[in-house]
């Protein structure tokens, strides 16, 4: 499919998502100029017939005014690149940040760039490595006329009409949410919505993982029971003698279940491929959005116990609770002579 209103856009950052964003845009008729500090990443896309640039200045030079430049970078690098690009941009150009920047940074950037007449759009982008085929869900913040100007770009990147049935009672005659992209409000609003999206993702992922782990250990009653002062006895061990195939449970939950979801699809695929998940250490990173969501909940006095607990669990997975455990062991040894146990 080719859009009826193709645009020209520069893409800076050609990692896991940036390159595929370009591919979706180009196959829909848009013209893209690309740049990355990794020259090989640029060469790969040039090999597909896409125009490459050798520097940020060269990228800006290759674009026609008013320009639109999309950044797909780690949040820690975004401000530096924004500053470097702003030197080369002119009034009415647009910078779009499609990464996971902190929404408060967006507000400051928009105000600063506005003094130069440059527009700034924050675009929370969800879709991961599957977005090339599935499309990307877009949560957009910025000035309404500028967002409208870029609508053909967002429409090409988003999933568009998919297999999901229309939402009952929703007026689908207006708005773009059912196409997979949404103008959420002024500068910062897009990344605010994406931030909370990722916080929700933390909670959903944690609950799926915890539930499957409970089932995996449902045979504890059939194992030899340790009897000593340091172990809570298992009551009614006969009630915990199930040998449940967790991989098959993940599969059956994909079909007709209330918890069926893309996350469930990915989990079932991982377990089918490797039932013990031996290739993973269980060290779970957090890139910032979960903690920012908890901070927003605190500022708004909104209870968010599930998202908060999921964030703490990620810290625990990285051994950040080890010293806490040592202090607890020291106190138990001190007041009761309790010795540590390995499990």
Coordinates of C-alpha atoms in Angstrom, one line a residue:
X1 CA 0.0 0.0 0.0
X2 CA 1.2 3.5 -0.8
X3 CA 0.0 6.6 1.1
X4 CA -1.8 9.3 -0.9
X5 CA 0.2 12.0 0.8
X6 CA 3.9 10.8 1.1
X7 CA 6.2 12.9 3.2
X8 CA 10.0 13.1 3.6
X9 CA 11.5 12.3 7.0
X10 CA 14.9 11.8 8.5
X11 CA 15.6 8.9 10.9
X12 CA 18.4 9.0 13.5
X13 CA 19.0 5.8 15.3
X14 CA 18.7 2.5 13.4
X15 CA 18.6 -0.1 16.2
X16 CA 16.0 -2.7 17.0
X17 CA 13.1 -0.4 16.1
X18 CA 14.5 2.5 14.1
X19 CA 15.4 0.5 11.0
X20 CA 12.0 -1.2 10.9
X21 CA 10.2 2.1 11.3
X22 CA 12.1 3.3 8.2
X23 CA 11.1 0.1 6.3
X24 CA 7.4 0.6 7.1
X25 CA 7.6 4.2 6.0
X26 CA 9.4 3.5 2.7
X27 CA 7.1 0.7 1.7
X28 CA 4.2 3.1 2.2
X29 CA 5.7 5.6 -0.2
X30 CA 7.5 8.0 2.1
X31 CA 11.1 9.1 1.4
X32 CA 13.5 8.5 4.3
X33 CA 17.1 9.7 4.9
X34 CA 18.8 7.7 7.6
X35 CA 21.8 8.2 10.0
X36 CA 23.4 6.2 12.8
X37 CA 26.8 6.3 14.5
X38 CA 27.1 2.7 13.3
X39 CA 28.0 3.1 9.6
X40 CA 27.1 -0.6 9.0
X41 CA 23.5 0.0 10.1
X42 CA 23.3 2.9 7.6
X43 CA 24.8 0.7 4.9
X44 CA 22.3 -2.1 5.5
X45 CA 19.4 0.3 4.7
X46 CA 21.3 1.9 1.8
X47 CA 21.5 -1.6 0.4
X48 CA 17.7 -1.7 0.4
X49 CA 17.6 1.5 -1.7
X50 CA 17.2 4.0 1.2
X51 CA 19.2 7.2 1.3
X52 CA 21.9 7.3 3.9
X53 CA 23.7 10.3 5.6
X54 CA 27.2 10.5 6.9
X55 CA 26.5 12.9 9.8
X56 CA 23.6 14.8 11.4
X57 CA 24.5 17.8 9.4
X58 CA 24.5 15.8 6.2
X59 CA 21.1 14.3 7.1
X60 CA 19.6 17.8 7.6
X61 CA 21.2 19.0 4.4
X62 CA 19.5 16.1 2.5
X63 CA 16.0 17.0 3.7
X64 CA 13.7 19.7 2.3
X65 CA 12.4 22.4 4.5
X66 CA 10.3 22.3 6.6
X67 CA 12.1 19.2 7.8
X68 CA 10.9 16.4 10.0
X69 CA 13.6 14.4 11.9
X70 CA 12.6 11.3 14.0
X71 CA 15.0 10.3 16.8
X72 CA 14.9 6.6 17.9
X73 CA 17.6 6.6 20.6
X74 CA 18.2 5.5 24.2
X75 CA 16.8 8.2 26.5
X76 CA 20.3 8.9 27.9
X77 CA 21.5 10.0 24.5
X78 CA 18.5 11.9 23.2
X79 CA 19.3 15.3 24.7
X80 CA 22.8 15.4 23.3
X81 CA 21.5 14.6 19.8
X82 CA 18.7 17.1 20.1
X83 CA 21.3 19.8 20.9
X84 CA 23.5 18.7 18.0
X85 CA 20.6 18.7 15.5
X86 CA 19.1 22.0 16.7
X87 CA 22.2 23.8 15.4
X88 CA 21.4 22.7 11.9
X89 CA 17.6 23.0 11.9
X90 CA 15.6 26.1 11.0
X91 CA 12.2 27.6 12.0
X92 CA 9.2 25.3 11.3
X93 CA 11.3 22.2 11.3
X94 CA 10.0 19.3 13.6
X95 CA 12.0 17.0 15.9
X96 CA 10.1 13.8 16.9
X97 CA 11.4 11.8 19.8
X98 CA 10.1 8.2 19.4
X99 CA 12.2 6.7 22.2
X100 CA 11.3 6.4 25.9
X101 CA 12.3 9.8 27.2
X102 CA 11.0 11.1 30.5
X103 CA 8.0 13.2 29.8
X104 CA 9.3 16.1 32.0
X105 CA 12.3 16.3 29.7
X106 CA 9.9 16.6 26.7
X107 CA 8.2 19.7 28.2
X108 CA 11.6 21.4 28.8
X109 CA 12.8 20.5 25.3
X110 CA 9.6 21.8 23.6
X111 CA 9.9 25.1 25.4
X112 CA 13.6 25.5 24.5
X113 CA 13.2 24.5 20.9
X114 CA 10.3 26.8 20.5
X115 CA 12.6 29.8 21.1
X116 CA 14.2 28.8 17.8
X117 CA 10.9 28.3 16.1
X118 CA 11.5 24.5 16.0
X119 CA 8.6 22.2 16.8
X120 CA 9.0 19.2 19.1
X121 CA 6.8 16.1 19.2
X122 CA 7.1 13.3 21.7
X123 CA 5.9 9.9 20.4
X124 CA 5.7 6.9 22.7
X125 CA 6.3 3.9 20.4
X126 CA 5.3 0.4 21.3
X127 CA 5.7 -2.7 19.1
X128 CA 9.2 -4.0 19.8
X129 CA 11.0 -6.2 17.3
X130 CA 7.7 -7.3 15.8
X131 CA 6.6 -3.9 14.7
X132 CA 7.7 -4.2 11.1
X133 CA 4.8 -6.6 10.3
X134 CA 2.4 -5.8 13.2
X135 CA 2.8 -2.0 13.2
X136 CA 3.6 0.2 16.1
X137 CA 1.2 1.7 18.6
X138 CA 1.9 5.4 18.9
X139 CA 1.1 7.8 21.7
X140 CA 1.8 11.3 20.6
X141 CA 2.3 14.6 22.4
X142 CA 2.8 18.1 20.8
X143 CA 1.1 21.0 19.0
X144 CA -2.1 19.9 17.2
X145 CA -1.3 21.5 13.8
X146 CA 2.1 19.9 13.8
X147 CA 0.8 16.5 14.7
X148 CA -1.8 16.8 12.0
X149 CA 1.0 17.7 9.5
X150 CA 2.7 14.5 10.3
X151 CA -0.4 12.3 10.2
X152 CA 0.6 10.4 7.1
X153 CA 3.8 9.3 8.8
X154 CA 2.0 8.2 12.0
X155 CA -0.7 6.4 9.9
X156 CA 2.0 4.5 8.0
X157 CA 3.8 3.4 11.1
X158 CA 0.7 2.4 13.1
X159 CA -1.0 -1.0 12.7
X160 CA -4.1 0.5 11.0
X161 CA -7.3 -1.6 10.8
X162 CA -6.5 -5.0 12.2
X163 CA -8.4 -8.2 13.1
X164 CA -9.8 -6.8 16.3
X165 CA -13.6 -6.2 16.2
X166 CA -14.8 -2.6 16.8
X167 CA -15.2 -1.6 20.4
X168 CA -19.0 -1.7 21.2
X169 CA -20.5 1.7 21.9
X170 CA -17.5 3.6 20.6
X171 CA -18.1 6.2 17.9
X172 CA -15.5 5.2 15.3
X173 CA -16.3 8.1 13.0
X174 CA -13.8 10.3 14.7
X175 CA -10.3 9.8 16.1
X176 CA -7.5 7.6 15.2
X177 CA -7.1 5.4 18.3
X178 CA -8.7 2.4 16.5
X179 CA -5.9 2.8 13.8
X180 CA -3.2 2.4 16.5
X181 CA -2.1 6.0 17.1
X182 CA -3.4 8.8 19.2
X183 CA -2.7 12.5 19.8
X184 CA -2.7 12.5 23.6
X185 CA -2.3 16.2 24.3
X186 CA 0.5 18.8 24.5
X187 CA 4.2 18.3 24.8
X188 CA 5.0 15.5 27.2
X189 CA 1.5 13.9 27.0
X190 CA 2.6 11.2 24.5
X191 CA 5.5 10.0 26.6
X192 CA 3.4 10.3 29.8
X193 CA 0.9 7.8 28.3
X194 CA 3.7 5.5 27.1
X195 CA 5.4 5.7 30.5
X196 CA 2.2 4.5 32.2
X197 CA 1.8 1.9 29.4
X198 CA 5.2 0.4 30.4
X199 CA 4.3 0.5 34.1
X200 CA 1.1 -1.5 33.2
X201 CA 3.3 -3.8 31.2
X202 CA 5.5 -4.4 34.3
X203 CA 2.5 -5.5 36.3
X204 CA 1.1 -7.8 33.6
X205 CA 4.4 -9.5 33.0
X206 CA 5.0 -10.0 36.7
X207 CA 1.6 -11.5 37.2
X208 CA 2.0 -14.0 34.3
X209 CA 5.4 -15.0 35.5
X210 CA 4.3 -15.4 39.1
X211 CA 1.2 -17.5 38.2
X212 CA 3.3 -19.9 36.0
X213 CA 5.8 -20.2 38.8
X214 CA 3.1 -21.1 41.3
X215 CA 2.0 -23.9 39.0
X216 CA 5.5 -25.1 38.3
X217 CA 6.0 -25.7 42.1
X218 CA 2.6 -27.3 42.6
X219 CA 4.3 -30.6 43.2
X220 CA 6.0 -29.5 46.4
X221 CA 3.8 -31.9 48.5
X222 CA 5.3 -34.9 46.6
X223 CA 8.8 -33.9 47.5
X224 CA 10.6 -34.9 50.7
X225 CA 9.6 -32.5 53.5
X226 CA 12.3 -30.9 55.6
X227 CA 11.4 -30.9 59.3
X228 CA 13.3 -28.4 61.4
X229 CA 12.9 -25.2 63.3
X230 CA 13.8 -23.0 60.3
X231 CA 11.2 -24.4 57.9
X232 CA 7.5 -23.7 57.8
X233 CA 5.8 -27.0 57.6
X234 CA 3.6 -27.7 54.6
X235 CA 0.1 -28.3 55.6
X236 CA -1.8 -31.0 53.7
X237 CA 1.0 -31.9 51.3
X238 CA -1.4 -34.2 49.4
X239 CA -3.0 -31.0 48.1
X240 CA 0.2 -30.0 46.3
X241 CA 1.0 -33.1 44.3
X242 CA 0.3 -31.8 40.8
X243 CA 2.8 -32.2 38.0
X244 CA 1.5 -29.5 35.7
X245 CA 2.9 -28.9 32.3
X246 CA 3.4 -25.2 32.5
X247 CA 4.2 -24.8 28.8
X248 CA 0.9 -26.4 27.9
X249 CA -0.9 -24.2 30.4
X250 CA 0.6 -21.2 28.7
X251 CA -0.6 -22.5 25.4
X252 CA -4.2 -23.2 26.5
X253 CA -4.4 -19.7 28.0
X254 CA -3.8 -18.3 24.6
X255 CA -7.1 -19.7 23.3
X256 CA -10.3 -18.1 24.5
X257 CA -8.9 -17.2 28.0
X258 CA -9.5 -13.9 29.6
X259 CA -5.8 -13.5 30.0
X260 CA -5.0 -14.3 26.4
X261 CA -2.7 -11.6 25.0
X262 CA 0.4 -10.9 23.0
X263 CA 2.5 -11.3 26.2
X264 CA 0.9 -14.8 26.7
X265 CA 1.7 -15.6 23.0
X266 CA 5.4 -14.7 23.6
X267 CA 5.5 -16.7 26.9
X268 CA 4.0 -19.8 25.3
X269 CA 6.5 -19.6 22.4
X270 CA 9.4 -19.3 24.8
X271 CA 8.3 -22.2 26.9
X272 CA 7.6 -24.4 23.9
X273 CA 11.1 -23.7 22.7
X274 CA 12.8 -24.1 26.1
X275 CA 10.6 -25.5 28.9
X276 CA 13.2 -24.7 31.6
X277 CA 14.2 -21.4 30.2
X278 CA 17.8 -22.4 31.0
X279 CA 19.2 -19.7 28.7
X280 CA 17.9 -16.9 31.0
X281 CA 19.4 -15.9 34.3
X282 CA 16.2 -14.1 35.6
X283 CA 18.1 -10.8 35.8
X284 CA 15.3 -8.4 34.8
X285 CA 16.2 -4.8 33.8
X286 CA 14.1 -1.7 34.1
X287 CA 14.7 1.2 31.7
X288 CA 13.0 3.9 33.7
X289 CA 9.4 4.0 32.8
X290 CA 8.2 1.8 35.7
X291 CA 9.8 3.9 38.3
X292 CA 8.6 7.1 36.6
X293 CA 5.1 5.7 36.7
X294 CA 5.4 5.0 40.4
X295 CA 6.7 8.5 41.0
X296 CA 3.7 9.9 39.1
X297 CA 1.3 7.8 41.2
X298 CA 2.9 9.2 44.4
X299 CA 2.6 12.8 43.1
X300 CA -1.0 12.2 42.2
X301 CA -1.8 10.3 45.4
X302 CA -3.0 7.4 43.2
X303 CA -2.6 3.9 44.7
X304 CA -0.6 1.7 42.4
X305 CA 0.4 -1.4 44.4
X306 CA 0.7 -3.8 41.5
X307 CA 3.0 -1.7 39.4
X308 CA 5.0 -0.8 42.5
X309 CA 5.4 -4.4 43.5
X310 CA 6.4 -5.4 39.9
X311 CA 9.1 -2.7 40.0
X312 CA 10.5 -3.9 43.3
X313 CA 10.6 -7.5 41.9
X314 CA 12.8 -6.3 39.1
X315 CA 15.2 -4.8 41.6
X316 CA 15.2 -8.1 43.6
X317 CA 15.9 -10.1 40.4
X318 CA 19.2 -8.1 40.1
X319 CA 20.3 -8.9 43.6
X320 CA 19.5 -5.5 44.9
X321 CA 17.8 -7.1 47.9
X322 CA 20.8 -9.2 48.9
X323 CA 22.0 -6.9 51.7
X324 CA 18.5 -6.6 53.0
X325 CA 18.5 -10.4 53.3
X326 CA 21.8 -10.4 55.1
X327 CA 20.5 -7.8 57.6
X328 CA 17.4 -10.0 58.3
X329 CA 19.6 -13.1 58.7
X330 CA 21.9 -11.2 61.1
X331 CA 18.9 -10.0 63.3
X332 CA 17.4 -13.6 63.4
X333 CA 20.7 -15.0 64.4
X334 CA 21.1 -12.3 67.0
X335 CA 17.7 -12.6 68.8
X336 CA 17.0 -16.3 68.3
X337 CA 20.2 -18.1 67.2
X338 CA 18.6 -18.9 63.9
X339 CA 21.0 -20.4 61.3
X340 CA 20.7 -19.6 57.6
X341 CA 19.4 -22.2 55.2
X342 CA 20.3 -22.6 51.6
X343 CA 16.7 -23.0 50.5

